[in-house]
Amino acid sequence: METISAARLTLRPLTAQDADEMAEVLAGEELYAFIGGAAPTPPELRARYAALEARRSPDGRQEWLNWIIRRDTDGRAVGYVQATVADEGRRAEVAWVVGTAWQGRGYASEAAAALAGWLRARGVARIEAHIHPDHHASMAVAGRIGLLPTDRIEDGERLWTWDRLVP
């Protein structure tokens, strides 16, 4: 995995060593209003990130690509972006999370745009995101990176897509 650069941010491959810092970033309970769950502990994150460092699902059919979002000004972590790449590299499911202390500054849009650009440059033909219908900030991010809402609802979330072949 490579580092991805954006205007004010750097996306660095996520590792188990990032767990303590990311536990602080992901600590706000309000962060889970739309995505469910609760703030993870450092040991929980360490275990999750260690598993993700395989960069592949156990069956080898998916790439698990995860980056920590760092501000260029001070190197501080503000969130993460992820892509699950499937269908022999043709389709990617993306997600972004920015800690509540850093929301409203355009970090999610900038990081998601950098990720989407990187995926498109790799030849990914379809980018997808599932977004809660009341999560207006995430819908705005999806729109900024070129995803469009569909009529498809899965587990209470609307599917947003970008397709290379759709004008």
Coordinates of C-alpha atoms in Angstrom, one line a residue:
M1 CA 0.0 0.0 0.0
E2 CA 1.2 3.4 -0.7
T3 CA 0.8 6.8 0.9
I4 CA -1.7 9.1 -0.8
S5 CA -1.2 12.9 -0.7
A6 CA -3.9 15.6 -0.7
A7 CA -3.8 19.4 -0.4
R8 CA -3.7 19.5 3.5
L9 CA -3.6 15.9 4.4
T10 CA -1.6 12.7 4.0
L11 CA -3.2 9.3 3.9
R12 CA -0.8 6.7 5.4
P13 CA -1.5 3.0 5.5
L14 CA -3.1 2.1 8.9
T15 CA -1.2 -0.2 11.2
A16 CA -1.8 -1.7 14.6
Q17 CA 0.7 0.9 15.9
D18 CA -1.9 3.6 15.2
A19 CA -4.4 2.1 17.7
D20 CA -3.7 4.3 20.7
E21 CA -3.9 7.5 18.7
M22 CA -6.9 6.4 16.8
A23 CA -8.8 5.4 20.0
E24 CA -8.6 9.1 21.0
V25 CA -9.8 10.2 17.5
L26 CA -12.7 7.8 17.6
A27 CA -13.7 8.4 21.2
G28 CA -16.7 10.7 20.7
E29 CA -20.0 8.7 21.3
E30 CA -21.8 11.1 18.9
L31 CA -19.6 9.7 16.2
Y32 CA -21.6 6.5 16.3
A33 CA -25.1 8.0 15.8
F34 CA -25.3 6.9 12.2
I35 CA -22.8 4.1 12.0
G36 CA -23.8 2.3 15.2
G37 CA -21.6 0.7 17.7
A38 CA -19.5 2.4 20.4
A39 CA -16.1 3.9 20.7
P40 CA -13.4 1.2 20.5
T41 CA -10.8 0.7 23.1
P42 CA -7.1 0.7 22.2
P43 CA -6.8 -3.1 22.5
E44 CA -9.9 -3.6 20.3
L45 CA -8.4 -1.3 17.7
R46 CA -5.0 -3.0 17.9
A47 CA -6.6 -6.4 17.2
R48 CA -8.8 -5.0 14.4
Y49 CA -5.9 -3.1 12.7
A50 CA -3.6 -6.1 13.1
A51 CA -6.1 -8.2 11.1
L52 CA -6.5 -5.5 8.5
E53 CA -2.7 -5.4 8.0
A54 CA -3.2 -8.6 6.0
R55 CA -4.7 -6.3 3.3
R56 CA -6.7 -9.2 2.0
S57 CA -9.8 -11.1 3.1
P58 CA -9.2 -14.7 4.3
D59 CA -10.6 -16.0 1.0
G60 CA -8.3 -13.7 -1.0
R61 CA -11.2 -12.2 -3.0
Q62 CA -11.1 -8.7 -1.4
E63 CA -8.4 -6.2 -0.8
W64 CA -8.7 -4.4 2.5
L65 CA -7.2 -1.0 2.2
N66 CA -7.2 1.4 5.1
W67 CA -5.4 4.7 5.7
I68 CA -5.1 7.0 8.6
I69 CA -5.8 10.6 7.7
R70 CA -3.1 12.9 9.0
R71 CA -2.9 16.7 8.8
D72 CA 0.2 17.9 7.1
T73 CA 0.6 20.9 9.4
D74 CA 1.3 18.8 12.5
G75 CA 1.0 15.1 11.5
R76 CA -2.0 14.7 13.8
A77 CA -4.5 11.9 13.1
V78 CA -8.0 13.1 12.4
G79 CA -9.7 10.0 11.1
Y80 CA -9.5 7.2 8.5
V81 CA -10.6 6.2 5.0
Q82 CA -11.0 2.7 3.8
A83 CA -11.7 0.8 0.5
T84 CA -12.7 -2.8 0.2
V85 CA -11.8 -3.7 -3.4
A86 CA -13.5 -6.7 -5.0
D87 CA -14.4 -8.1 -8.4
E88 CA -10.8 -8.4 -9.4
G89 CA -10.1 -4.8 -8.7
R90 CA -13.1 -3.4 -10.6
R91 CA -15.3 -2.4 -7.6
A92 CA -14.6 -0.6 -4.4
E93 CA -16.7 0.0 -1.3
V94 CA -15.4 3.1 0.4
A95 CA -16.0 4.7 3.8
W96 CA -14.6 7.7 5.7
V97 CA -14.7 8.6 9.4
V98 CA -13.4 11.9 10.9
G99 CA -13.3 12.4 14.6
T100 CA -15.9 14.8 16.0
A101 CA -13.2 17.3 17.1
W102 CA -12.1 17.7 13.4
Q103 CA -15.4 17.6 11.6
G104 CA -16.7 20.6 9.6
R105 CA -13.2 21.5 8.2
G106 CA -13.4 19.6 4.9
Y107 CA -11.1 16.8 6.0
A108 CA -13.5 14.0 5.1
S109 CA -14.2 15.5 1.6
E110 CA -10.5 16.0 1.0
A111 CA -9.5 12.5 2.1
A112 CA -12.4 10.8 0.4
A113 CA -11.6 12.7 -2.9
A114 CA -7.9 11.6 -2.6
L115 CA -9.0 8.0 -2.1
A116 CA -11.5 8.1 -4.9
G117 CA -8.9 9.6 -7.3
W118 CA -6.3 6.9 -6.3
L119 CA -8.9 4.1 -6.9
R120 CA -9.9 5.6 -10.3
A121 CA -6.2 5.8 -11.3
R122 CA -5.9 2.1 -10.4
G123 CA -8.7 1.3 -12.8
V124 CA -11.5 0.8 -10.4
A125 CA -14.7 1.1 -12.5
R126 CA -17.3 1.3 -9.7
I127 CA -17.1 3.1 -6.4
E128 CA -19.8 2.5 -3.8
A129 CA -20.7 3.9 -0.4
H130 CA -23.6 3.0 1.9
I131 CA -24.8 6.1 3.8
H132 CA -27.6 6.4 6.4
P133 CA -30.4 8.5 4.9
D134 CA -30.2 11.1 7.8
H135 CA -26.4 11.5 7.6
H136 CA -26.3 14.7 5.6
A137 CA -22.6 15.4 6.1
S138 CA -21.6 12.0 4.6
M139 CA -24.1 12.5 1.7
A140 CA -22.4 15.8 1.0
V141 CA -19.0 14.1 1.0
A142 CA -20.3 11.4 -1.4
G143 CA -21.6 14.0 -3.8
R144 CA -18.3 15.9 -3.7
I145 CA -16.4 12.8 -4.8
G146 CA -18.8 12.1 -7.7
L147 CA -21.1 9.4 -6.1
L148 CA -24.8 9.6 -6.9
P149 CA -27.6 8.2 -4.7
T150 CA -29.5 5.1 -5.9
D151 CA -32.9 3.8 -5.0
R152 CA -31.3 0.8 -3.3
I153 CA -31.4 0.6 0.5
E154 CA -29.4 -2.1 2.3
D155 CA -29.5 -2.5 6.1
G156 CA -31.1 0.9 6.4
E157 CA -28.4 2.7 4.3
R158 CA -28.7 4.2 0.8
L159 CA -26.3 2.9 -1.8
W160 CA -24.3 5.7 -3.5
T161 CA -22.3 4.9 -6.6
W162 CA -19.9 6.2 -9.2
D163 CA -19.5 4.2 -12.4
R164 CA -16.7 4.9 -15.0
L165 CA -19.1 3.9 -17.8
V166 CA -21.9 6.2 -16.8
P167 CA -21.6 9.7 -18.3

